DNA sequence: CCAGCATTAGGTAAATTTACCCAATTTCAT
DNA sequence: ATGAAATTGGGTAAATTTACCTAATGCTGG
């Protein structure tokens, strides 16, 4: 078994470097490089291609989802092991559908990372409880999973309405919003009422839920 | 300079173990032990006292704030270096007032951790930009900082509270919820108020966001 | 057994949201 | 240029949420 090259993409320096140490200690790893976001990772790959990437999802500049898409499209031989903080089934399902080769939580054991790296190189896939669960449940309502989890534009609300909705979601009152936007309190009330009417919800709770479900928030 | 003992408290296994590697590589460190939450940490300390603790804040069972309080009260000679994900000035100010000896972000450089460890041992304090900023601003409105920051991810809600939160998220009013659960409207009000207090949010919007972020919804 | 927490319920009042109206201006596309 | 949509502002009132209290009961871990 020849030695492999592993790249790590994560914005948290300490996590990244600690991870680097761990990975370097794996017996079959010959080289480790680090990137603090998706863009840096792509730059690294341009110069030299790794065998496996340990990919964080939440990163500035270019997040892990976008980076995964680009790497998979350009370099089909590179394996991607996603290391995520959250076990949202929607994310897991989306990433695995996208073609990621493994999905681990950041509180996994180092041994599991090593196991996952070996598995994706050998079998193109590392199956753990998380992924099995997510795929099983995800298959049931695929529609939801096909929506890209993060960015999605909500068609029915106007720009102004979206702006106000976001402020509502920051727990501001109507008065605070009207001050912030230099509008009459009445105007903000009307905007919100129109949103509630458009979206067919009963109260602010419904608005916040819409903001989440439409990807406006998060 | 004699060799020192360092304990690490963090719930993310990978971070903790990676951090362990890093710390073990510091020249003046003789021993490293790990705990996955505040309670485990206290158990470790009961057996053998460390010189320095690297303390994460967000942890299940017992979070870093509580653990810091207890350690400082019982073992005044142990130095605490907080490693946090977020640079919330409220958190920084609160922790430093509490008596923590250093506050670093998780995306600090390993060298800074080493520097901080050495500084707290030598000077009882490690001052960086973050802390200076937070203390300066925090002094201006101390009231706010005295509120103990609450973490959303800890399972702080009781079963009943969660049940009510879910109904709130279905856009039911307090009256409808009290009918559905055969409770006094007042009781439901109180449950919600306690939740808002616990979670440190201003209104129902904050509750709904918590429901999403904590995975209660979705 | 006791302390602490969860759950229940009440009072009082202020603040805020929600539900209806109407209407003037600007913006934008047909 | 003309009509539709977006944005702005207003009035009135009811409904609901939020704030700040107290307090009884029951359950549980040390």
Short mmCIF file of C-alpha atoms in Angstrom, two decimals, chain A residues 92-200:
data_model
loop_
_atom_site.label_atom_id
_atom_site.label_comp_id
_atom_site.label_asym_id
_atom_site.label_seq_id
_atom_site.Cartn_x
_atom_site.Cartn_y
_atom_site.Cartn_z
CA UNK A 92 -25.67 14.56 5.35
CA UNK A 93 -28.08 13.49 2.68
CA UNK A 94 -27.27 16.42 0.46
CA UNK A 95 -23.53 15.95 0.74
CA UNK A 96 -23.66 12.24 0.10
CA UNK A 97 -25.96 12.72 -2.89
CA UNK A 98 -23.49 15.27 -4.15
CA UNK A 99 -20.84 12.59 -4.14
CA UNK A 100 -18.91 13.03 -0.93
CA UNK A 101 -17.31 9.77 0.12
CA UNK A 102 -17.76 9.92 3.86
CA UNK A 103 -19.49 12.00 6.49
CA UNK A 104 -18.13 12.14 10.03
CA UNK A 105 -18.94 14.30 13.00
CA UNK A 106 -16.21 16.31 14.58
CA UNK A 107 -16.61 14.41 17.76
CA UNK A 108 -15.68 11.15 16.08
CA UNK A 109 -12.72 9.16 17.31
CA UNK A 110 -9.42 9.62 15.48
CA UNK A 111 -9.55 5.93 14.68
CA UNK A 112 -12.76 6.48 12.80
CA UNK A 113 -11.11 9.11 10.65
CA UNK A 114 -8.34 6.72 9.82
CA UNK A 115 -10.86 4.01 9.08
CA UNK A 116 -12.84 6.36 6.87
CA UNK A 117 -9.76 7.41 4.93
CA UNK A 118 -8.83 3.81 4.28
CA UNK A 119 -12.38 2.91 3.34
CA UNK A 120 -12.89 5.67 0.80
CA UNK A 121 -9.59 4.81 -0.87
CA UNK A 122 -10.42 1.13 -1.02
CA UNK A 123 -14.19 1.09 -1.56
CA UNK A 124 -14.91 4.64 -2.67
CA UNK A 125 -17.26 4.97 0.27
CA UNK A 126 -17.32 4.86 4.03
CA UNK A 127 -20.57 3.84 5.54
CA UNK A 128 -21.37 4.66 9.14
CA UNK A 129 -24.52 4.86 11.19
CA UNK A 130 -25.01 8.53 10.42
CA UNK A 131 -24.97 8.09 6.69
CA UNK A 132 -27.15 5.01 6.70
CA UNK A 133 -29.75 6.83 8.79
CA UNK A 134 -29.71 9.91 6.64
CA UNK A 135 -29.94 8.01 3.38
CA UNK A 136 -32.78 5.91 4.64
CA UNK A 137 -34.80 8.85 5.89
CA UNK A 138 -33.73 11.08 3.05
CA UNK A 139 -35.00 8.66 0.46
CA UNK A 140 -38.45 8.97 1.94
CA UNK A 141 -38.89 12.57 1.06
CA UNK A 142 -36.38 13.32 -1.56
CA UNK A 143 -37.97 16.58 -2.49
CA UNK A 144 -36.80 18.26 0.65
CA UNK A 145 -33.28 16.95 0.25
CA UNK A 146 -32.98 18.25 -3.25
CA UNK A 147 -33.15 21.76 -2.01
CA UNK A 148 -29.65 22.87 -1.38
CA UNK A 149 -29.53 23.25 2.37
CA UNK A 150 -27.89 26.63 2.62
CA UNK A 151 -28.60 29.12 -0.10
CA UNK A 152 -31.98 29.37 -1.70
CA UNK A 153 -33.82 32.43 -2.85
CA UNK A 154 -37.36 32.98 -1.79
CA UNK A 155 -39.31 34.22 -4.73
CA UNK A 156 -42.47 35.54 -3.20
CA UNK A 157 -41.05 38.17 -0.87
CA UNK A 158 -39.83 41.53 -2.08
CA UNK A 159 -36.39 42.82 -1.16
CA UNK A 160 -37.77 45.16 1.43
CA UNK A 161 -39.83 42.42 2.95
CA UNK A 162 -36.86 40.11 3.15
CA UNK A 163 -34.84 42.84 4.77
CA UNK A 164 -37.48 43.34 7.41
CA UNK A 165 -37.94 39.62 7.91
CA UNK A 166 -34.26 39.23 8.63
CA UNK A 167 -34.44 41.94 11.26
CA UNK A 168 -37.46 40.26 12.79
CA UNK A 169 -35.42 37.11 12.96
CA UNK A 170 -32.79 38.99 14.92
CA UNK A 171 -35.40 39.40 17.63
CA UNK A 172 -35.91 43.08 17.01
CA UNK A 173 -39.30 44.64 17.73
CA UNK A 174 -41.20 46.62 15.12
CA UNK A 175 -40.12 49.84 16.79
CA UNK A 176 -36.46 48.91 16.68
CA UNK A 177 -36.74 47.93 13.05
CA UNK A 178 -38.48 51.14 12.07
CA UNK A 179 -35.76 53.11 13.84
CA UNK A 180 -33.02 51.13 12.18
CA UNK A 181 -34.50 51.61 8.73
CA UNK A 182 -35.75 55.13 9.39
CA UNK A 183 -39.30 54.18 8.59
CA UNK A 184 -42.59 54.73 10.30
CA UNK A 185 -43.52 51.99 12.72
CA UNK A 186 -46.73 51.72 10.77
CA UNK A 187 -44.90 50.91 7.58
CA UNK A 188 -43.05 48.06 9.18
CA UNK A 189 -46.28 46.74 10.61
CA UNK A 190 -47.80 46.79 7.17
CA UNK A 191 -44.85 45.02 5.60
CA UNK A 192 -45.07 42.29 8.16
CA UNK A 193 -48.80 41.93 7.78
CA UNK A 194 -48.39 41.58 4.04
CA UNK A 195 -45.76 38.91 4.53
CA UNK A 196 -48.00 36.99 6.88
CA UNK A 197 -50.78 37.25 4.36
CA UNK A 198 -48.58 36.17 1.45
CA UNK A 199 -47.13 33.24 3.28
CA UNK A 200 -50.36 32.24 4.92
#
